[in-house]
Amino acid sequence: MEKLQKTLDEIKYLVAKFTATGKCKKIKIMEVCGTHTMSIARYGLAQLLPPEIDLISGPGCPVCVTPSKEIDNIIGIIRKYKLTVFTFGDIIKVPGTFSSLSAEKMSGAEIRICYSPSDSIIFAEQNPGKKVMFIAIGFETTIPLTSVIIKDALKKKLKNFFVFSTHRIIPPALDALLSDKNVQVNGLLLPGHVSAIIGLEPYGFITSKYNIPAVISGFGPDDILISIKMILEQLASGRPVIENSYTGVVKNDGNPYAFSMINDVFAPVDSEWRGLGIIPLSGMALKDKYSVFDARKSFPVKVSSLPEPAGCECGEILKGIKTPTGCKLFAVSCRPDNPVGPCMVSSEGTCAAYFKYLRRK
Amino acid sequence: MCLAIPARVIKINKNIAEIESLGVKKKIDISLLPEVKAGDFVIVHAGFAIQIIDSSEALITEGYWKEYFAETGDEYEEMFIAEYPEKDDVQ
């Protein structure tokens, strides 16, 4: 706490200095990554900061930004083609508009939660009579893993292995968010492990186009406070740059080999994000040379989605326009045991974090 | 979702490495780090090493992740801890 207090004192000094310039009364800092959201809530960091600083959560939880229609589509495929499905635990409770993967599993669908994407390809190899689909979800941290198994599937000439890609990438989403006039952000805390892959360069537009400070941060409470301090220093100096405070893990050029694996297997396509709409070139689809493994092409379905639940504010929350406490359903009809929207389902969802740690600010 | 935890590489066999992380041993895939060697510290995301890290970073963050999993108590705990065999089982 002593260490935190020193950083907090420096933050208070910088806030006073910045607000004295009269440029703005409130300083809004968006944390882009769901793990940061959790950490901020766990340690009550929002409450420790001066009242002039508002921490707002962004679109950094892959499960939360996946539209219900996409879940519907996956369920449609599973019902029609009777596949063995592998995926990460976080997505299975997310409601589509008429079911969820966990409900399908309860009614007998073969859905397995995996620790590593490799589990799916090993199972496919050992069970040539079964059609296996891996539901690939995640940002740049996870996309290289999916790339490795798809390249492996090609090498092994697997005929029973498929990938349903819901992969999305972060920079185009930040670009779309910052260009939205309703979104007011003075600084960005950039995700640590996405940056471990992509490095600093892809974020260049944040300063060149929007003139906003941005700092790549680690996940401990002191890491986050130091990164906030660095954002304030940039605001005070009026010279925003992309900085990295997670230097023990994030290299300036990221992991170029992993980045090249992504670009070998996937190509960016327009993709819809919950709350943010269609963002150009923000989704990742399998390139033509790997299209035999593309579940979207191999298993066509027509699915009629139902309307989204009334009153759910996940979309506005993912843009940082509303906080969970501003949603009428929050903690009333939408609770972790009976979630209405994905931000309450995912362990890294903003609503789940607010609920669990009674975060009020 | 983008969690990645520190680990020390013990042994390497082709694309698979034996690692020790949060006090337990496990095998992971090192395809994304062709230059990694035994003794290096890495961060591991969903069964794959994704970056070589400073040893000091590994020590600082290890305690933090232990606390994180102990408290969040969700699928991540399953992913990173429950599936790790207890040390005694390995020997």
XYZ file of C-alpha atoms in Angstrom:
452
model
C 0.000 0.000 0.000
C 2.918 2.299 0.728
C 4.134 1.882 -2.829
C 0.638 2.494 -4.169
C 0.306 5.592 -1.959
C 3.424 7.153 -3.465
C 2.018 6.715 -6.986
C -1.397 7.968 -5.837
C 0.203 11.140 -4.427
C 1.943 11.735 -7.738
C -1.358 11.145 -9.552
C -3.135 13.683 -7.320
C -0.441 16.271 -8.018
C -0.676 15.698 -11.791
C -4.484 15.841 -11.775
C -4.432 19.154 -9.897
C -1.866 20.518 -12.337
C -3.853 19.375 -15.373
C -7.299 20.495 -14.202
C -5.827 23.902 -13.269
C -5.179 24.484 -16.985
C -8.974 24.535 -17.382
C -8.861 22.121 -20.353
C -11.320 19.719 -18.713
C -12.826 18.985 -15.330
C -12.984 15.225 -15.685
C -10.264 12.938 -17.012
C -11.682 9.814 -18.610
C -9.291 6.901 -18.928
C -10.471 3.773 -20.697
C -9.056 0.361 -19.845
C -9.290 -1.693 -23.013
C -8.601 -5.118 -21.521
C -11.025 -7.222 -19.469
C -8.231 -8.404 -17.175
C -7.499 -4.747 -16.339
C -11.217 -4.254 -15.606
C -11.070 -7.159 -13.145
C -7.905 -5.907 -11.490
C -9.248 -2.355 -11.104
C -12.397 -3.718 -9.458
C -10.537 -6.214 -7.239
C -8.225 -3.620 -5.765
C -10.817 -0.838 -5.655
C -8.483 1.361 -7.719
C -11.308 3.559 -9.065
C -12.190 4.519 -5.496
C -8.554 5.281 -4.595
C -8.095 7.730 -7.464
C -8.971 11.434 -7.211
C -12.643 12.152 -8.080
C -11.597 13.947 -11.275
C -10.492 10.621 -12.814
C -13.152 8.368 -14.291
C -12.018 4.887 -15.252
C -14.238 3.430 -17.948
C -14.194 -0.038 -19.458
C -13.839 -0.617 -23.171
C -14.466 -3.437 -25.653
C -11.707 -5.669 -24.261
C -13.575 -8.842 -23.444
C -13.802 -11.055 -26.559
C -16.848 -12.916 -25.285
C -18.689 -9.670 -24.529
C -18.167 -8.148 -27.980
C -19.388 -11.271 -29.805
C -22.926 -10.480 -31.026
C -25.762 -12.840 -30.014
C -26.354 -13.613 -33.704
C -22.920 -15.209 -33.907
C -23.741 -17.476 -30.945
C -27.040 -18.332 -32.702
C -25.097 -19.234 -35.830
C -22.754 -21.551 -33.906
C -25.727 -23.248 -32.225
C -27.411 -23.628 -35.631
C -24.312 -25.428 -36.939
C -24.083 -27.721 -33.911
C -27.771 -28.680 -34.165
C -27.646 -29.337 -37.913
C -24.287 -31.077 -38.302
C -23.866 -32.925 -34.961
C -20.221 -32.023 -34.446
C -17.841 -32.520 -31.542
C -17.168 -28.976 -30.398
C -14.171 -27.651 -28.485
C -14.004 -24.181 -26.991
C -12.857 -22.093 -24.029
C -15.031 -22.076 -20.917
C -15.915 -18.410 -21.031
C -18.119 -18.556 -24.105
C -20.364 -21.450 -23.219
C -22.641 -19.580 -20.826
C -23.146 -16.597 -23.135
C -26.772 -16.417 -24.222
C -27.584 -16.330 -27.920
C -31.063 -15.089 -28.712
C -32.681 -18.527 -28.311
C -30.174 -20.783 -26.496
C -26.606 -20.963 -25.232
C -23.822 -23.500 -25.702
C -24.243 -24.673 -22.111
C -27.986 -25.270 -22.691
C -27.129 -27.223 -25.867
C -24.585 -29.263 -23.914
C -27.214 -30.064 -21.278
C -29.527 -31.294 -24.027
C -26.871 -33.663 -25.317
C -24.631 -31.767 -27.764
C -20.991 -32.858 -27.549
C -19.366 -29.649 -26.354
C -16.018 -29.866 -24.601
C -14.231 -27.112 -22.747
C -10.550 -27.091 -23.578
C -7.542 -25.612 -21.862
C -5.525 -25.325 -25.063
C -6.624 -25.159 -28.722
C -4.267 -28.121 -29.282
C -6.721 -30.364 -27.408
C -9.152 -30.046 -30.337
C -6.719 -31.099 -33.045
C -5.341 -33.986 -30.969
C -8.910 -35.257 -30.514
C -9.608 -34.894 -34.262
C -6.514 -36.934 -35.102
C -7.445 -39.676 -32.638
C -11.088 -39.780 -33.751
C -11.093 -39.700 -37.555
C -14.762 -40.776 -37.610
C -15.876 -37.614 -35.809
C -16.159 -34.117 -37.214
C -14.473 -31.733 -34.801
C -15.046 -27.967 -34.653
C -12.947 -25.573 -32.578
C -14.749 -22.322 -31.767
C -11.874 -19.868 -31.930
C -12.419 -16.780 -29.814
C -10.042 -14.093 -28.665
C -7.899 -11.173 -29.739
C -4.300 -11.074 -30.965
C -3.084 -12.943 -27.864
C -5.016 -16.043 -28.918
C -5.048 -15.802 -32.744
C -1.463 -17.116 -33.148
C -2.463 -20.285 -31.237
C -5.326 -20.937 -33.640
C -2.923 -20.214 -36.512
C -0.531 -22.896 -35.257
C -3.221 -25.593 -35.100
C -4.639 -24.706 -38.521
C -1.167 -24.955 -40.094
C -0.752 -28.256 -38.284
C -4.090 -29.502 -39.654
C -2.920 -28.676 -43.192
C 0.388 -30.477 -42.655
C -1.434 -33.544 -41.349
C -4.081 -33.280 -44.098
C -6.912 -33.648 -41.573
C -10.334 -34.044 -43.163
C -12.393 -33.904 -39.961
C -11.100 -30.714 -38.339
C -12.759 -27.294 -38.641
C -12.412 -23.872 -37.055
C -15.230 -21.399 -36.484
C -13.348 -18.123 -36.204
C -14.849 -15.365 -34.088
C -11.385 -13.827 -33.781
C -11.298 -10.051 -33.716
C -8.417 -7.586 -33.548
C -8.057 -4.607 -31.237
C -6.626 -1.635 -33.205
C -9.571 -1.225 -35.663
C -12.007 -1.380 -32.717
C -10.125 1.384 -30.886
C -10.118 3.425 -34.093
C -13.905 3.013 -34.447
C -14.444 3.841 -30.798
C -12.304 6.984 -30.794
C -13.973 8.270 -33.963
C -17.405 8.036 -32.249
C -18.321 11.540 -31.082
C -20.360 10.156 -28.159
C -17.253 8.517 -26.728
C -15.118 10.943 -24.750
C -11.780 9.482 -23.751
C -8.677 11.368 -22.558
C -6.345 8.397 -22.293
C -6.117 4.670 -22.986
C -4.696 1.834 -20.918
C -3.641 -0.610 -23.624
C -3.865 -4.400 -23.159
C -0.656 -6.081 -21.995
C -0.875 -9.465 -23.644
C -2.337 -8.345 -26.983
C 0.638 -5.973 -27.098
C 3.033 -8.840 -26.253
C 2.174 -10.124 -29.753
C 1.638 -6.964 -31.824
C 4.087 -4.535 -30.152
C 3.678 -0.755 -30.226
C 3.494 0.113 -33.909
C -0.153 -0.848 -34.668
C -1.341 1.685 -32.055
C 0.351 4.644 -33.777
C -2.972 6.088 -35.013
C -4.102 6.751 -31.424
C -1.628 9.590 -31.116
C -1.265 10.612 -34.781
C -5.004 10.695 -35.593
C -6.609 11.381 -32.206
C -3.822 12.983 -30.160
C -4.656 10.805 -27.138
C -2.100 9.373 -24.667
C -1.921 5.579 -24.509
C 0.128 3.339 -22.230
C 0.559 -0.444 -22.389
C 0.046 -1.735 -18.874
C 0.702 -4.801 -16.755
C -1.986 -6.230 -14.504
C -0.952 -5.677 -10.886
C -2.433 -2.707 -8.966
C 0.896 -0.865 -8.957
C 1.339 -1.513 -12.714
C -2.053 0.012 -13.441
C -1.531 3.071 -11.222
C 1.911 3.728 -12.739
C 0.381 3.512 -16.225
C -2.345 5.978 -15.206
C 0.358 8.282 -13.896
C 2.178 8.030 -17.248
C -1.051 8.973 -19.071
C -1.440 12.027 -16.813
C 2.169 13.052 -17.439
C 1.488 12.907 -21.167
C -1.692 14.966 -20.742
C 0.222 17.534 -18.684
C 2.997 17.779 -21.263
C 0.512 17.920 -24.157
C 2.629 15.483 -26.160
C 0.868 12.129 -26.407
C 2.930 9.093 -27.347
C 2.446 5.328 -27.219
C 4.318 4.239 -24.097
C 5.003 0.843 -22.616
C 5.083 0.332 -18.859
C 4.990 -3.487 -19.140
C 8.542 -3.727 -20.450
C 9.343 -7.026 -18.716
C 6.850 -8.717 -21.055
C 6.092 -6.431 -24.009
C 8.878 -5.812 -26.525
C 8.574 -2.841 -28.882
C 8.042 -5.116 -31.878
C 5.962 -7.684 -29.930
C 6.487 -11.275 -31.032
C 7.109 -10.812 -34.776
C 7.096 -14.557 -35.452
C 3.664 -15.025 -33.821
C 2.395 -11.934 -35.651
C 3.586 -13.425 -38.960
C 1.747 -16.672 -38.167
C -1.501 -14.686 -37.799
C -0.961 -13.022 -41.163
C -0.126 -16.310 -42.839
C -3.401 -17.974 -41.805
C -5.904 -15.134 -41.361
C -7.004 -12.105 -43.341
C -8.938 -9.177 -41.877
C -12.622 -8.892 -42.821
C -15.399 -6.516 -41.765
C -16.909 -7.732 -38.539
C -19.798 -6.809 -36.276
C -19.041 -6.046 -32.624
C -21.723 -5.902 -29.980
C -22.403 -2.243 -29.255
C -19.946 -0.976 -31.839
C -21.643 -2.215 -35.026
C -19.729 -3.288 -38.111
C -16.071 -2.290 -37.923
C -14.083 -2.459 -41.171
C -11.315 -5.086 -41.259
C -11.636 -5.941 -37.559
C -12.520 -9.642 -37.809
C -10.199 -12.456 -38.812
C -11.241 -15.021 -41.417
C -9.249 -18.015 -42.671
C -7.333 -17.300 -45.864
C -8.286 -19.229 -49.023
C -5.440 -21.724 -48.736
C -6.906 -22.887 -45.409
C -10.585 -22.658 -46.416
C -11.135 -26.445 -46.143
C -10.881 -25.944 -42.380
C -13.297 -22.993 -42.307
C -16.433 -24.095 -40.439
C -18.362 -21.064 -41.729
C -17.850 -22.348 -45.298
C -18.111 -26.080 -44.599
C -21.308 -25.925 -42.529
C -23.783 -23.453 -44.029
C -26.856 -22.719 -41.901
C -29.770 -20.336 -41.975
C -30.622 -19.162 -38.480
C -33.434 -16.826 -37.460
C -32.351 -14.836 -34.446
C -34.836 -13.427 -31.977
C -34.705 -9.775 -30.843
C -32.069 -8.812 -28.250
C -33.385 -8.714 -24.648
C -35.088 -5.404 -23.869
C -33.248 -3.027 -21.570
C -29.803 -4.693 -21.860
C -27.157 -1.960 -22.030
C -24.128 -4.157 -22.814
C -23.588 -2.256 -26.068
C -23.342 1.141 -24.375
C -21.245 -0.315 -21.562
C -18.745 -1.772 -24.065
C -18.314 1.701 -25.561
C -17.735 3.238 -22.139
C -20.794 5.480 -22.572
C -22.643 3.846 -19.668
C -21.406 2.073 -16.556
C -23.173 -1.073 -15.277
C -24.821 0.892 -12.456
C -26.493 2.975 -15.188
C -28.297 -0.133 -16.526
C -31.760 -0.736 -15.095
C -31.311 -4.509 -15.244
C -27.986 -4.499 -13.344
C -28.141 -6.522 -10.107
C -31.946 -6.645 -10.418
C -32.962 -8.998 -13.237
C -29.404 -9.393 -14.607
C -27.216 -11.215 -12.124
C -24.363 -13.727 -12.418
C -26.739 -16.631 -11.671
C -29.169 -15.435 -14.331
C -27.304 -13.148 -16.732
C -29.152 -11.218 -19.424
C -26.159 -9.827 -21.294
C -22.607 -11.100 -21.914
C -20.958 -8.429 -19.753
C -22.495 -10.191 -16.742
C -21.620 -13.687 -18.015
C -17.933 -13.457 -18.708
C -15.692 -13.507 -15.675
C -13.955 -10.512 -17.239
C -17.118 -8.683 -18.199
C -17.514 -5.194 -16.818
C -20.882 -5.960 -15.192
C -19.551 -9.147 -13.567
C -16.612 -7.182 -12.144
C -18.882 -4.415 -10.802
C -21.248 -6.987 -9.305
C -18.565 -9.087 -7.681
C -16.590 -6.264 -6.137
C -19.430 -3.809 -5.503
C -17.699 -1.259 -7.663
C -19.770 1.892 -7.662
C -17.570 4.143 -9.700
C -9.488 -14.044 -21.740
C -6.039 -12.797 -22.675
C -4.480 -14.068 -19.458
C -0.905 -15.219 -19.720
C 1.055 -16.441 -16.745
C 4.797 -16.699 -16.128
C 6.618 -20.042 -16.289
C 10.182 -21.375 -16.350
C 11.210 -23.689 -19.171
C 12.779 -26.891 -17.846
C 13.216 -29.131 -20.891
C 12.486 -28.879 -24.601
C 11.563 -31.654 -27.010
C 10.754 -30.358 -30.526
C 7.724 -28.043 -30.161
C 6.858 -29.191 -26.638
C 8.446 -27.856 -23.462
C 8.154 -28.974 -19.902
C 7.591 -25.929 -17.729
C 7.104 -25.028 -14.117
C 4.516 -22.410 -13.308
C 2.960 -21.346 -10.003
C 4.760 -24.268 -8.384
C 3.460 -26.991 -10.695
C 4.777 -28.724 -13.799
C 3.092 -28.960 -17.164
C 3.816 -29.489 -20.859
C 3.174 -26.617 -23.243
C 3.621 -25.812 -26.941
C 6.516 -23.534 -27.896
C 5.795 -23.278 -31.648
C 5.413 -19.496 -31.345
C 8.872 -19.022 -29.792
C 11.421 -20.810 -31.983
C 14.325 -19.171 -30.108
C 13.327 -20.285 -26.581
C 15.816 -22.364 -24.551
C 15.782 -24.315 -21.300
C 16.093 -21.943 -18.334
C 14.226 -19.089 -20.065
C 11.173 -17.542 -18.474
C 8.117 -17.255 -20.707
C 4.468 -16.275 -20.415
C 1.955 -18.992 -21.199
C -1.480 -18.397 -22.718
C -3.857 -21.352 -23.166
C -1.097 -23.936 -23.389
C 1.266 -21.959 -25.627
C 4.319 -19.896 -24.692
C 3.804 -16.519 -26.368
C 6.785 -14.436 -25.235
C 10.130 -14.708 -23.440
C 10.122 -12.446 -20.383
C 12.558 -11.047 -17.801
C 13.125 -13.353 -14.839
C 12.345 -10.433 -12.501
C 8.978 -9.910 -14.203
C 8.187 -13.595 -13.657
C 8.912 -13.345 -9.940
C 6.945 -10.130 -9.468
C 3.845 -11.316 -11.278
C 3.729 -14.889 -10.020
C 2.295 -13.872 -6.634
C -0.210 -11.632 -8.324
C -1.593 -14.416 -10.544
C -1.783 -16.859 -7.649
C -4.008 -14.390 -5.815
C -6.002 -13.703 -8.959
C -6.895 -17.356 -9.513
C -7.541 -17.995 -5.849
C -10.087 -15.198 -5.881
C -11.724 -15.231 -9.308
C -12.453 -18.952 -8.892
C -13.876 -19.449 -12.384
C -12.961 -21.373 -15.492
C -9.573 -19.698 -15.535
C -8.706 -21.453 -12.358
C -9.610 -24.702 -14.069
C -7.584 -23.713 -17.096
C -4.447 -22.791 -15.266
C -4.423 -24.558 -11.973
C -6.873 -27.429 -11.658
C -5.503 -29.118 -14.754
C -1.976 -28.797 -13.485
C -1.154 -32.026 -11.685
C -0.009 -31.612 -8.093
C 3.744 -31.685 -7.795
C 3.730 -34.987 -5.924
C 1.818 -36.651 -8.749
C 4.486 -35.724 -11.257
C 7.390 -37.236 -9.360
